[in-house]
Amino acid sequence: MAGLDKVVGSYEEAMAGLEDGMTIIAGGFGLCGIPENLIAQIKKTGVKDLTIVSNNCGVDGFGLGILLEDKQVKKMVSSYVGENKLFEQQLLAGELEVELTPQGTLAEKMRAAGAGIPAFYTATGYGTEIAKGKDTREFNGRPYVLEESIKGDFAIVKAWKADRHGNAIYRLAAQNFNPMAATAGKITVMEVEEIVEPGELPVDQIHTPGIYVDRLIQGTFEKRIEQRTVRPS
Amino acid sequence: MAGLDKVVGSYEEAMAGLEDGMTIIAGGFGLCGIPENLIAQIKKTGVKDLTIVSNNCGVDGFGLGILLEDKQVKKMVSSYVGENKLFEQQLLAGELEVELTPQGTLAEKMRAAGAGIPAFYTATGYGTEIAKGKDTREFNGRPYVLEESIKGDFAIVKAWKADRHGNAIYRLAAQNFNPMAATAGKITVMEVEEIVEPGELPVDQIHTPGIYVDRLIQGTFEKRIEQRTVRPS
Amino acid sequence: MALTREQIAQRVAQEVQDGFYVNLGIGIPTLVSNYIPDGIEVSLQSENGLLGMGRFPTEDEVDADMINAGKQTVTLNKGAAIFSSAESFAMIRGGHVDLTVLGAFEVDQQGDIASYMIPGKLIKGMGGAMDLVAGAENIICTMTHADRHGNSKLLPKCTLPLTGMACIHRIVTDLAYVEIHDGKFVLKERAPGVSVEEIVSKTAGEMVVEGDIPEMKLA
Amino acid sequence: MALTREQIAQRVAQEVQDGFYVNLGIGIPTLVSNYIPDGIEVSLQSENGLLGMGRFPTEDEVDADMINAGKQTVTLNKGAAIFSSAESFAMIRGGHVDLTVLGAFEVDQQGDIASYMIPGKLIKGMGGAMDLVAGAENIICTMTHADRHGNSKLLPKCTLPLTGMACIHRIVTDLAYVEIHDGKFVLKERAPGVSVEEIVSKTAGEMVVEGDIPEMKLA
């Protein structure tokens, strides 16, 4: 790694510096576009008491779900959880804390963190439990809730292709939370299916500019499907 | 125009409904990526007392500058103006009002308007004239200014290619303010260099999804250059 | 007779207009896409970042990178676009989606809706529902008029934790099409063969019945 | 002797580190790119939405869709990226740019900077300067130490409308390299042949001079 080249040599190096008690922002929606191998590496390090900010928490045995196996997660900040039994068990046993956050607010909190916006107003959640203890204010006669940005010690994201500088493109619906997550980490680690040379990607078609990416690694992906729905051909 | 097809038949139709006193959000940076022909159409309609939200106000005889010729503009909301003599004259004569807004705040105000965020906090401008009369608040020990979103009766933008549904791609640095402006109009009008059929643009490379675009028209563009800087070949 | 799930979807589909961008929630709302009349072109929005969502894929078309907000594999129609979750909810929150259809546990006569959480049961989360109800001006809520025990779901005041406040104006149940005006339910249409009396008796909130209430037309 | 504009740029370039993303303002800051040492790879950010800005184009390469924040035609280097103004300022405001270099009319010992407006003259606007000074942790301000009339630009308190408050910590002038600590200017380096006395006499604000002040090294 020198100059603008963000490529690291191993998954160990990719997640170096991760410590107990840290906050991790993760891209992905369900099992789609998740940084599978970075999650596996987090499991391998055995760090504990993590706060994980991610729309979902994977399933039993895959995705963020595997971090529950050794009780590495203290708290999840998510919009929708509980697709796995282990999650339910740990939640009911009081071993796991969940901060439910509306999906759009969650995406915007990540973007705001990356964009230097400490807080923003949204109508989402006004008058609900989500708004309890939060400031509210009227604009043009409508009440809004003040939501604060959320930054991670690490952000882990998955893209399709990136050049060595970290300029990245996502494929289809695997984009989802990844672009915002990529901006919200003090250290942003990206794994991709293919690393290309600078100049190979069209300059005006980059989803995540390399300035947000600190470490880049190429991996192989299982890409498990959560709900395989098909029609007869 | 039927279904999701946004294509209109003429520039008259494209700007139909524009009235005196309306607010227009315009894309473009300097003379790059400006909706040249939509601006010309606004001049042709002769509407007056416009508030125009745009990073700049064109030059004498081109871009938004031509709307000054018949004194159609009451107020400019911009980050940088005065590249034209007419502008200076009308400003000094008190015929034109200017609300200077930091460039990043201006871009974010447009985005916020489109995104249902009535206001956001930014450190930009804290302790300066820009912050006068605005709410301020500390987050993590740093003071921030509350900035409100800015919505237009019309938004006028220029893209490179769009399909008939208004899914659009910008070319190179002609992107600039256009994507945010496109989201911030009650009626968003887009002009492009080329209209293609739905399905011709790559689905994961769309800059402005068609949902933001109400009217679409194909035009021809002069694309004047403001500062032609070259090196010997 | 009470409407089937398919018939509820059929009635909702009548509210879809040409050129609409529509977000359909999970369950009955998803069925609405099957009943959109010929000659009407709409684009389906999915919260995870899709416009122009199409049918399920064939076995050959299945792509792990191509799912909808229900995490189901899907395809796209021509003229589709894909974008980030932030952009998706900018659209939703900013009021750009023309029609949102979603289910609920309870709706009250103030237009409050409860749809994501039953205390005591496992809380899975609100997903995008809170953003959807806060962002859309045009929402249709679909549900059965009463639960399996006969308890009304159209209440004077919601008892469950809210998804949104004062945001629902239109409800299609298995018994009726109901609007909310000035803090009251207003009966607009009856399911074929269902009496006004039955509807009123199964509505716990205040229900205004003015004039003759027509039967729904289901082609 | 006082530094030339080129020499100021040369001194600033010494602060650029390998792998930096750098935003260079108009004027002297632009010249900095000419003095970045060999073996150091940087990416230039331009507010209108560019990373990896390159040289001016040849006549053949000129493209009206390819300009920088100064509205000049430019080219891109390999590994460049283009994005919207909102994304560009997300980067700037969010502190992702490693170094920002910009000019000023005045800087005071609290780190306040005035750079966009002289009352009585035509106000052209702050462009992206207010976002840049608020967003960057690492800013170098370049200017002449005093104006043509000999009036110091390093003041106890800025007199012109501010671009930003308490955001400048480092200044390179034609006479000196100065830092700001605890509400005071601190003299770090002298231009070759310029005396500490001259610098202090041309500094209206409080200037701390501790120990021997070395001359700048300009290769």
Short mmCIF file of C-alpha atoms in Angstrom, two decimals, chain B residues 231, chain D residues 50 52-58 61-62 66-68 72-77 80:
data_model
loop_
_atom_site.label_atom_id
_atom_site.label_comp_id
_atom_site.label_asym_id
_atom_site.label_seq_id
_atom_site.Cartn_x
_atom_site.Cartn_y
_atom_site.Cartn_z
CA ARG B 231 -1.60 23.43 -22.62
CA LEU D 50 -13.95 15.75 -9.27
CA GLY D 52 -8.10 12.99 -9.54
CA MET D 53 -8.00 16.28 -11.44
CA GLY D 54 -5.17 16.42 -13.98
CA ARG D 55 -3.50 18.99 -16.22
CA PHE D 56 -5.10 21.45 -18.58
CA PRO D 57 -6.21 19.75 -21.80
CA THR D 58 -4.47 20.11 -25.13
CA GLU D 61 -8.75 17.34 -25.49
CA VAL D 62 -10.89 20.37 -24.59
CA MET D 66 -14.94 18.73 -18.24
CA ILE D 67 -14.17 21.75 -16.08
CA ASN D 68 -12.87 22.36 -12.56
CA GLN D 72 -11.35 26.06 -16.34
CA THR D 73 -11.19 23.19 -18.79
CA VAL D 74 -9.17 20.33 -17.26
CA THR D 75 -8.35 16.68 -17.73
CA LEU D 76 -8.48 13.77 -15.31
CA ASN D 77 -5.78 11.40 -14.14
CA ALA D 80 -10.31 9.74 -11.21
#
